Amino acid sequence: MIGETRRAPGGGPMSVAEIEHELGKLRANEDGTLALRSSVLNLIVVTDEMSAPDVTRSVSNLAGRYPARAIVLISDPEGERNVDAQLSAFCNVRGGGGAQVCAEQVTIHAEGPPANHLESLAGPLLIPDLPVFLWYPGAFSPHSPEFAAMADLADRVIVDSAAREDREDSLREMADLIEGEGMPAIGDLQWVGLSPWRSLLADAFAAPERAGELEKIASVELLYAPGGECRALLLVGWLASALGWSPKDLSRDGNHRRVRFDGPSGEVAAHLSPDSPDARLRRVRLRSADHSVQVSRHRERREVKTTVMRGEDLVAERTVHLGHFDLGVLVGEELQFRGCDETYEAALRAAVEILNL
Amino acid sequence: MPKTSKPQNLEPKTSQNLLRDEQRLPRVPEPGVVVIFGASGDLTSRKLVPALYELASQRKLPMEFAIVGISRTEMGHEEFRKKLRETLEEHVSGGVSDDVWESFSSGIFYLAGDSKKPETYGELKGFLKEIDSERGTRGNRAFYLSASPSLFPTIVGNLGEAGMNEGEDGGWSRLVVEKPFGRDLGSAQELNEEIRRHFDETQIYRIDHYLGKETVQNILALRFANGIFEPIWNQHYVDHVQITVAEDIGVGTRGAFYEEAGALRDIVQNHVMQVLCLTAMEPPVAFDAESLRAEKVKVLKAVRPIPESEVDGNAVRAQYTSGWVWGEEVRGYREEENVDPESVTETYVALRLFVDNWRWAGVPFFLRAGKRMPKKATEIAIQFHSSPHTPFARRDTEGLEPNVLVVRVQPEEGVSLKIGAKVPGTGFEVSSVNMDLLYGTAFLEEASDAYQRLLLDLMLGDPTLFIRADEAEGAWNILDPVMRRWAEEKSVEFYPSGTWGPEEADELLGQDGREWRRP
């Protein structure tokens, strides 16, 4: 994406009107013409001082693909009372006519008491009539002081369940959250990262002669890297909710988890093993009495291979791209989705049910 | 050729896959084989295989998928794969991965055979059965006719004779026909009749890649997803409509082909007529194949036929001479390779048409298409009536022009509306300004290639964006008198390369006091 980032000089305390005025000025080109503003959504990001540079970079990458008014709130409730704003616009040239198009970013440092009332800062800056996405790139808890009021502004909340150290609690809190009355729809980046895996597993059972095997699955093995628990648990949760398995018991052996389910044709044993040195999710293997389906990704490259065996015979095999899954892509996927993702919610409930055994 | 029995049960029911998440994951077609006739041709290596490779690589095709290429050249599977691999890099956007190619190409096969000989089809049938059992493609086949158009009837007849107009074991069989769909009304009807002897219309996918373009589909979104345009989209408000499909390139190496075709057959009969249909059609009840195409056909039926005696007053043909395009001196059409130095083949067409229905009565539609224009541009301009009365003094409104809504398909996709606004100052001077929306900028997702979109639709069994027989015939029907007149009267106008066409085209509008827009 070729483009330029324009920054308004100065910064500091500003009124809403001043911010709007300065943003308008940022769109003025050197030759006196005015660049267009193009926006399809509002994106509010809540982050802290440490992660701010990385987050800002992701947001301006996103601006290329999902033009938005981005409001980045850097919150520090412990600091001395202060609110200051910095403005920038990411402008690029589109098409042969050379028209400039800009997406805007307002970065607000909120320290002290205002940090607990971020909604009063974000609300007035939203562009009317466009959906509002609220993204927590770092550790997220629905119990944080500002969250409830922020959630009221949002149509969709995007979080990363793996950003916290206590990932099990993180999933539990998310599961509570989706049950909450009047909550906006929730999206989890760990779930988005599973899309290609889910798609590939579904493909492996697309042949009608194998679709029936889904009911006969007796074991699941998941190999992932430490830190990938959320993904692994959501994947097992998804299989359980889609295939009608109810969790019976959970045993832990170090970091390994073994879960037993009641499936439609008997017991299903799942083994979650965090022994992969690299990829967050490395391999998924499903077995029935006479079939085994394995999806595994390449150690270095973003390629993933599906193998279907009947007994010792190779029935089908395929290698495809896993796709790119950097932060921008994951968030981008969520920005395209509107409404409630029922499959995710069912998977999350099932994952938490396993954790609570 | 005798009539073969046409298949009855065309689309088998899909079986339930509990892991398929329709809400969030892309829909993946059923297993199947794409059989390409004319596989050694350019289209296979430049468009079809790259598009299928990208679809496969992005996990949009089923695991059980295969491609079979047929043509007369003797070569083995491996050689065919190697040949495709050599040029693949140039035609895919994301680069080629060796592992993905290896996996994809293990499903590519080649059959050397003469498509005129029935035994080729016996062999093909047996071979496809083998592939079914080895690769699980379940008897589903799509036959892609990318061979010379003169072979279409023979291939279709032989497929029918060999029983391949039905899928194997309850699978489906679909037929893809590349343009040109005939070269006039008579030959189009003949071709359609030939094809329908063996295939049902629901199995036939006539491909005009223009309809696979996001930007063309967006015309429908603009018109039917917005409540504010439709009420003014008619003769009460619209003075006239201009549709432009301009290319900056010349005929290049396609001289011999172009001599036979000309702009009317090459661009107007398909692309321009499709854009006309999308612009003028009534809202379809649903966005499905039958509803959408029925509305398009109604437009074609409503177009007032031009009597042969009036062709000269309503149609202009012209040819580019040498000139300058984008800083480069280019030669004239008659100096191009494989072009007759006295050729009267048109490289530019302008037409005035009327759509005689309630919505469009009396509104002229001006259509133009040409090569070697100053730039590549496709647009639809809806020119509205002037305001009936202006309260402002005449000298204050000199810069004011009627409203124009322009739907730009390329290069910068978007919509612009010309509106009158007050010029800042103490008087009340009013002038026109352009309100521009580049909606290409709102969704910067890399638009997928038109062939990818259409091949995926083909595999999914969705013919919405393909041309139905009566559409192709309807378009020829409008142009037939023009072609007849032009065949009799061998003369052509000229325009220098790098200009917007000949003076005669300007007169076509000028006689009613209108003029062409500069795109």
Coordinates of C-alpha atoms in Angstrom, one line a residue, chain B residues 388-401 428-431:
Chain B
P388 CA -37.3 23.7 -15.1
H389 CA -36.9 27.2 -13.9
T390 CA -34.1 29.0 -12.2
P391 CA -34.8 32.0 -10.0
F392 CA -31.3 33.2 -10.4
A393 CA -30.2 35.8 -13.0
R394 CA -29.1 34.3 -16.3
R395 CA -25.6 35.8 -16.1
D396 CA -25.2 34.2 -12.7
T397 CA -26.0 30.7 -13.9
E398 CA -23.7 30.6 -16.9
G399 CA -21.5 28.0 -15.3
L400 CA -24.4 25.8 -14.3
E401 CA -25.0 22.6 -16.1
F428 CA -25.7 34.8 -6.2
E429 CA -23.5 33.2 -8.9
V430 CA -24.1 29.5 -9.2
S431 CA -21.8 27.0 -10.7

